[in-house]
CSV table of C-alpha atoms in Angstrom, one decimal:
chain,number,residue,atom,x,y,z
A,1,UNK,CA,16.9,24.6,-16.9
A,2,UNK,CA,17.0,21.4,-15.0
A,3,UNK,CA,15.1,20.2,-11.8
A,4,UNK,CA,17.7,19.9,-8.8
A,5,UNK,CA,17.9,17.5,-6.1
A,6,UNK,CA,15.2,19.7,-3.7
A,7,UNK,CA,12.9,19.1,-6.6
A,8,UNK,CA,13.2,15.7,-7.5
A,9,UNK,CA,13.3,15.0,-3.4
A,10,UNK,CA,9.7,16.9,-3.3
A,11,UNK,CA,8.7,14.9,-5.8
A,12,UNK,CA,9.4,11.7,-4.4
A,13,UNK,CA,7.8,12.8,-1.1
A,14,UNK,CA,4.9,13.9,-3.1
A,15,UNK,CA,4.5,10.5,-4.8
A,16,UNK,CA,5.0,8.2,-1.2
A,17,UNK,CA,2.9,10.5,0.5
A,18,UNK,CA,-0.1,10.7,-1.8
A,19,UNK,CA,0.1,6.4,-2.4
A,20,UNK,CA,0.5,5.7,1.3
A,21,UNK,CA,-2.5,7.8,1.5
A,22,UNK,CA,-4.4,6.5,-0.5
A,23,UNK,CA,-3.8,2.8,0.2
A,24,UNK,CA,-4.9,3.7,4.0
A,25,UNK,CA,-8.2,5.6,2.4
A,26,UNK,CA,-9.5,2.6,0.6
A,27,UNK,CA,-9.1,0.0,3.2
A,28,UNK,CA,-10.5,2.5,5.9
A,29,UNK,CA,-12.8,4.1,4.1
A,30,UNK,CA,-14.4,1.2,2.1
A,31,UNK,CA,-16.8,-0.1,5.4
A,32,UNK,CA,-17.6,3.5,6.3
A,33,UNK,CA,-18.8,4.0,2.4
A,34,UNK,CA,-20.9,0.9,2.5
A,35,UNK,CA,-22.6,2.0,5.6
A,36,UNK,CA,-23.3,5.3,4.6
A,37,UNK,CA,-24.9,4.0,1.5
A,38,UNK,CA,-27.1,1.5,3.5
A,39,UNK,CA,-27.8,2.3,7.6
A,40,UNK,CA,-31.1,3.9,8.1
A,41,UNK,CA,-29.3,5.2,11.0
A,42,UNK,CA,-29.9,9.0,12.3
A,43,UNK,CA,-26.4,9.3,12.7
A,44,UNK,CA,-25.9,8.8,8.9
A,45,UNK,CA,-26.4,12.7,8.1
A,46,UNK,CA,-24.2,13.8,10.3
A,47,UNK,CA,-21.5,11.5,10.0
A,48,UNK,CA,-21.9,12.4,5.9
A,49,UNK,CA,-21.4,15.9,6.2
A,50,UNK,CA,-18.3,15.4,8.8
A,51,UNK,CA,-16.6,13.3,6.2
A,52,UNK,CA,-18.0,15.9,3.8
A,53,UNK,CA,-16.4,19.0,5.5
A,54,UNK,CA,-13.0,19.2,3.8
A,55,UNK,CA,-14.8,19.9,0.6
A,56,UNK,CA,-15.7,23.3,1.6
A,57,UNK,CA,-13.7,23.9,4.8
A,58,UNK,CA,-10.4,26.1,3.8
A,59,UNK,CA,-7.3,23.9,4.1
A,60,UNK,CA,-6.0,26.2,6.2
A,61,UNK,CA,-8.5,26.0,8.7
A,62,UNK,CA,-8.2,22.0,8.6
A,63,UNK,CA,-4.5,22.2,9.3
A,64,UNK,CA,-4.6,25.1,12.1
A,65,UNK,CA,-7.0,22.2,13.8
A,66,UNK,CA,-4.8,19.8,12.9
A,67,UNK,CA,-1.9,21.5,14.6
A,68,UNK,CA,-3.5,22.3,17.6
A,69,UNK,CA,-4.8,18.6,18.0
A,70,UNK,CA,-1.8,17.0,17.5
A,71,UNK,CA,0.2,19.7,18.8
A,72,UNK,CA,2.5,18.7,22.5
A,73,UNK,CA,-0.6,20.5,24.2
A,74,UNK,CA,-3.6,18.7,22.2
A,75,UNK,CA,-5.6,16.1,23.2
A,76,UNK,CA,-3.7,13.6,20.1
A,77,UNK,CA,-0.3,15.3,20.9
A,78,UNK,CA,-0.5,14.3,24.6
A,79,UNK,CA,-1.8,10.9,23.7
A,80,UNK,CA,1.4,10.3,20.8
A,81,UNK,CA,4.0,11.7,23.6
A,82,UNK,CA,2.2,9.1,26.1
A,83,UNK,CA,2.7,6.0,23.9
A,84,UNK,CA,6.4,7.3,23.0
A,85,UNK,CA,5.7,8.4,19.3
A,86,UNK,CA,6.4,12.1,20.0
A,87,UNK,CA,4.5,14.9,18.2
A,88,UNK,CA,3.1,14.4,14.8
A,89,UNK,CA,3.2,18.0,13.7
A,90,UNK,CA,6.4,18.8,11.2
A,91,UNK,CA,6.9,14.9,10.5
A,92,UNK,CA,6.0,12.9,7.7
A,93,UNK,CA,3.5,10.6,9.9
A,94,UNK,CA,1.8,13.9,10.6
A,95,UNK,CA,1.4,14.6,6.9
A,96,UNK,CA,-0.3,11.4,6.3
A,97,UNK,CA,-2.7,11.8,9.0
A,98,UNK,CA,-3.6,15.2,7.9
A,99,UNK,CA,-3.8,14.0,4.4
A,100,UNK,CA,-6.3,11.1,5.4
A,101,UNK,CA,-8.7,13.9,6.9
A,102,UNK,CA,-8.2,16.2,3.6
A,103,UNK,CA,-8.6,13.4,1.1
A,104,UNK,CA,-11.3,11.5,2.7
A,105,UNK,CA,-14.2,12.8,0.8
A,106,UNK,CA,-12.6,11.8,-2.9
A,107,UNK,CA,-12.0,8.4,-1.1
A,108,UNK,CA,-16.1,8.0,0.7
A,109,UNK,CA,-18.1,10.1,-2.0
A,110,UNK,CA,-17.4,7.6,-5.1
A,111,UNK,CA,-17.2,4.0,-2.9
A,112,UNK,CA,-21.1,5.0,-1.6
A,113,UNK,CA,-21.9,6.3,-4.6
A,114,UNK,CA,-20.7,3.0,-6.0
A,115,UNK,CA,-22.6,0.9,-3.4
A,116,UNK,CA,-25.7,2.8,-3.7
A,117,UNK,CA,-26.3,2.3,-7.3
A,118,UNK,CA,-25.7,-1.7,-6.7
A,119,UNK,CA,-29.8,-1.7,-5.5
A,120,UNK,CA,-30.2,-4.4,-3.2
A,121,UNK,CA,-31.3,-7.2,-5.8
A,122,UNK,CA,-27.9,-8.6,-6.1
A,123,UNK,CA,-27.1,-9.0,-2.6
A,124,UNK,CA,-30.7,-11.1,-1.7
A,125,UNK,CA,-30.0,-13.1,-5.0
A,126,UNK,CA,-26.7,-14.0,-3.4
A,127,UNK,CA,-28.0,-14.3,0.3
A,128,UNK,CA,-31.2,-16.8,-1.3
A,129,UNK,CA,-28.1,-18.9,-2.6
A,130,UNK,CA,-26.6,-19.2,1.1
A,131,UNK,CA,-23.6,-17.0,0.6
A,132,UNK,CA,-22.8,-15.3,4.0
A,133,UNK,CA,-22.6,-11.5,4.7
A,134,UNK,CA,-19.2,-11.3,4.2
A,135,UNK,CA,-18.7,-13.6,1.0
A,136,UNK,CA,-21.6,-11.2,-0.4
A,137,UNK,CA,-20.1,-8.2,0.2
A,138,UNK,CA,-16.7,-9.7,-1.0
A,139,UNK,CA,-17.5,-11.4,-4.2
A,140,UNK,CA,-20.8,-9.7,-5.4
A,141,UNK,CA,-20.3,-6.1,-4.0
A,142,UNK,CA,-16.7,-5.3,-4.4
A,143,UNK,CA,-16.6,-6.7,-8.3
A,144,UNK,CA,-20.1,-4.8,-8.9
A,145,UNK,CA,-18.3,-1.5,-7.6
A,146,UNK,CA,-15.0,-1.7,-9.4
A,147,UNK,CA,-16.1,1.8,-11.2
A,148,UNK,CA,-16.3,3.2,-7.9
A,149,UNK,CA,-12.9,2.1,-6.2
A,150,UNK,CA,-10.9,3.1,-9.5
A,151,UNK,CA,-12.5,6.6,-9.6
A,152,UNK,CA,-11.7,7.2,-5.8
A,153,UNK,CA,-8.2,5.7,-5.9
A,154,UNK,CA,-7.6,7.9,-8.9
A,155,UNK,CA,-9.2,11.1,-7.0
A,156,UNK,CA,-7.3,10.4,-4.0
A,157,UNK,CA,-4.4,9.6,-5.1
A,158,UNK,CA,-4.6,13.5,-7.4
A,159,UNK,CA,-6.2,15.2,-4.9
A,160,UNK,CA,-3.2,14.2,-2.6
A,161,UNK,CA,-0.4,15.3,-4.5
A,162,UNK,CA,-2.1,18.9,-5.4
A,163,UNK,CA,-2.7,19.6,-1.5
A,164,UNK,CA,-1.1,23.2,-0.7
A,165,UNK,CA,-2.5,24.6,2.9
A,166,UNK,CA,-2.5,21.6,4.4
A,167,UNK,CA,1.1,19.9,4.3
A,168,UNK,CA,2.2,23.7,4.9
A,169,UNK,CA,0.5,24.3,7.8
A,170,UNK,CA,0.5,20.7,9.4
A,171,UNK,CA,4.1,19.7,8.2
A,172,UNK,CA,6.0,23.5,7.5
A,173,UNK,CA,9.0,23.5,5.0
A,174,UNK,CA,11.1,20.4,6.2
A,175,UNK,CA,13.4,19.6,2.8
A,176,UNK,CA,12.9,16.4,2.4
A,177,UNK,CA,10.7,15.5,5.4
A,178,UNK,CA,7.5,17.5,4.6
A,179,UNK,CA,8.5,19.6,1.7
A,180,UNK,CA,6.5,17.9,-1.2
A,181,UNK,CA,5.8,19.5,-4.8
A,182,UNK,CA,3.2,22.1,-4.0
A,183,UNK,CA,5.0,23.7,-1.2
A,184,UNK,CA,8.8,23.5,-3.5
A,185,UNK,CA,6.8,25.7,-6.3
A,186,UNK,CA,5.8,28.3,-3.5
A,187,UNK,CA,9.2,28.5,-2.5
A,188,UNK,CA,10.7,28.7,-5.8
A,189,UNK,CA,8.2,31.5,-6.6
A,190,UNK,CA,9.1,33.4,-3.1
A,191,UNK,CA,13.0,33.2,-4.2
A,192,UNK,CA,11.4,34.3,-7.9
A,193,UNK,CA,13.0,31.4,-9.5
A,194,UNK,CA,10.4,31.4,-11.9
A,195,UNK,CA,12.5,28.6,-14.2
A,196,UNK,CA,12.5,26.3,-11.9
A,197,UNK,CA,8.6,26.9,-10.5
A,198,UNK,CA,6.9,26.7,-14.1
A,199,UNK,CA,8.7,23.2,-14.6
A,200,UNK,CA,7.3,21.8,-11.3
A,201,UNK,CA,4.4,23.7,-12.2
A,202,UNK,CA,4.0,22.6,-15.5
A,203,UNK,CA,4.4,19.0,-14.4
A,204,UNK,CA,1.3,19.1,-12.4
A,205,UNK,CA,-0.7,20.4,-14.7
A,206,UNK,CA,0.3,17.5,-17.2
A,207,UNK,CA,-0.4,15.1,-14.1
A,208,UNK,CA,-3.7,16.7,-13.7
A,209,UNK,CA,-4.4,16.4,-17.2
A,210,UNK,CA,-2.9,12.6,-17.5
A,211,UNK,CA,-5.2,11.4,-14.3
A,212,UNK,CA,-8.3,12.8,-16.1
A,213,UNK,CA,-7.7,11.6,-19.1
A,214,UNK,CA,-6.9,8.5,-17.6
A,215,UNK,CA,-10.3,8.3,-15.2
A,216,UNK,CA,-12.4,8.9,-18.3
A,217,UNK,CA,-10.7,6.1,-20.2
A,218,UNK,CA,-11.0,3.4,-17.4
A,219,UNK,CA,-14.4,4.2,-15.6
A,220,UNK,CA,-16.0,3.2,-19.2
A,221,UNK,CA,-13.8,-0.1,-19.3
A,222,UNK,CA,-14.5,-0.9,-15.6
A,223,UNK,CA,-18.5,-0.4,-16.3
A,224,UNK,CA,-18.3,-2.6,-18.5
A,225,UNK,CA,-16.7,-5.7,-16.7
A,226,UNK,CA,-18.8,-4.9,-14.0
């Protein structure tokens, strides 16, 4: 049994969806991460467990929220409709914003991580050489983290293309508009073409397996130029 064009069209939306995703997480996310690992800030708790809450919220709940929000009567739908964009909801921009919400912990967890365990000594040896906060945080911070920024692209990037309750609820059953891998294998199961679901399936799990294998192989390398 072969995949058909449905299938190869979800997995193209899967594959632009979770790398547009992810290259808007690592620029966004990269200054939040570094001042969660260093503001003193009251607001640093709460801000961390917002960023935090996809990890344990259902994805269901997320993309109900999501819906609402961005929905013609939310507060982002009205504000899309004002600027002439229209409604997010059931387009592929929509997915991307819901995915940036969904994905944002796997992005912020590992950069801060990252940043915390630089310690401050290489930053003030940099500063006492006249370097300015900027070229530290460019050429002494971002090398020093490299470990951090491949694990998150790598979890984000995964962590996109397995999401389920989210693109379903946020972006429906669109064929090739919002109907990416995950949501393709519920459909095949609901028509019980089991062929064709256990070879989408079955390709996930071998991603899964590849990106793991993969984040184990490189976080050792990247330590090490670091």
């Amino acid at each position: 049994m072969q995949l058909n064009a449905e299938d190869y069209a979800a997995i193209w939306l899967t594959l632009k969806l979770a790398g547009v995703t992810t290259v808007l997480l690592m620029l966004l996310c990269t200054p939040l991460a570094w001042w969660l690992a260093h503001t003193r800030s009251r607001w640093r708790g709460p801000i961390g467990a917002v960023v935090a809450l996809p990890l344990v919220l259902p994805p269901t709940v997320i993309g109900f929220y999501l819906l609402v929000t961005m929905g013609p009567n939310g507060p982002i739908g009205k504000l899309t409709q004002a600027m002439g964009l229209g409604n997010l909801p059931f387009t592929f921009a929509g997915l991307v914003v819901g995915s940036l919400i969904y994905s944002m912990p796997f992005t912020v967890q590992p950069l801060q991580r990252a940043f915390e365990a630089l310690g401050p000594r290489p930053m003030e040896a940099a500063a006492s050489l006249g370097a300015s906060p900027l070229d530290r945080f460019l050429t002494v911070a971002l090398p020093l983290a490299r470990p951090g920024f491949i694990t998150a692209a790598v979890l984000t990037f995964a962590h996109t293309v397995g999401e389920f309750g989210v693109v379903l609820m946020l972006g429906g059953n669109i064929p090739g508009v919002t109907r990416v891998v995950s949501v393709q294998i519920y459909d095949h199961v609901e028509a019980m073409e089991y062929g064709h679901a256990h070879m989408l399936a079955a390709g996930m799990v071998v991603f899964s397996f590849i990106v793991l294998l993969a984040l184990n192989w490189l976080q050792p390398k990247a330590e090490r130029r670091a």
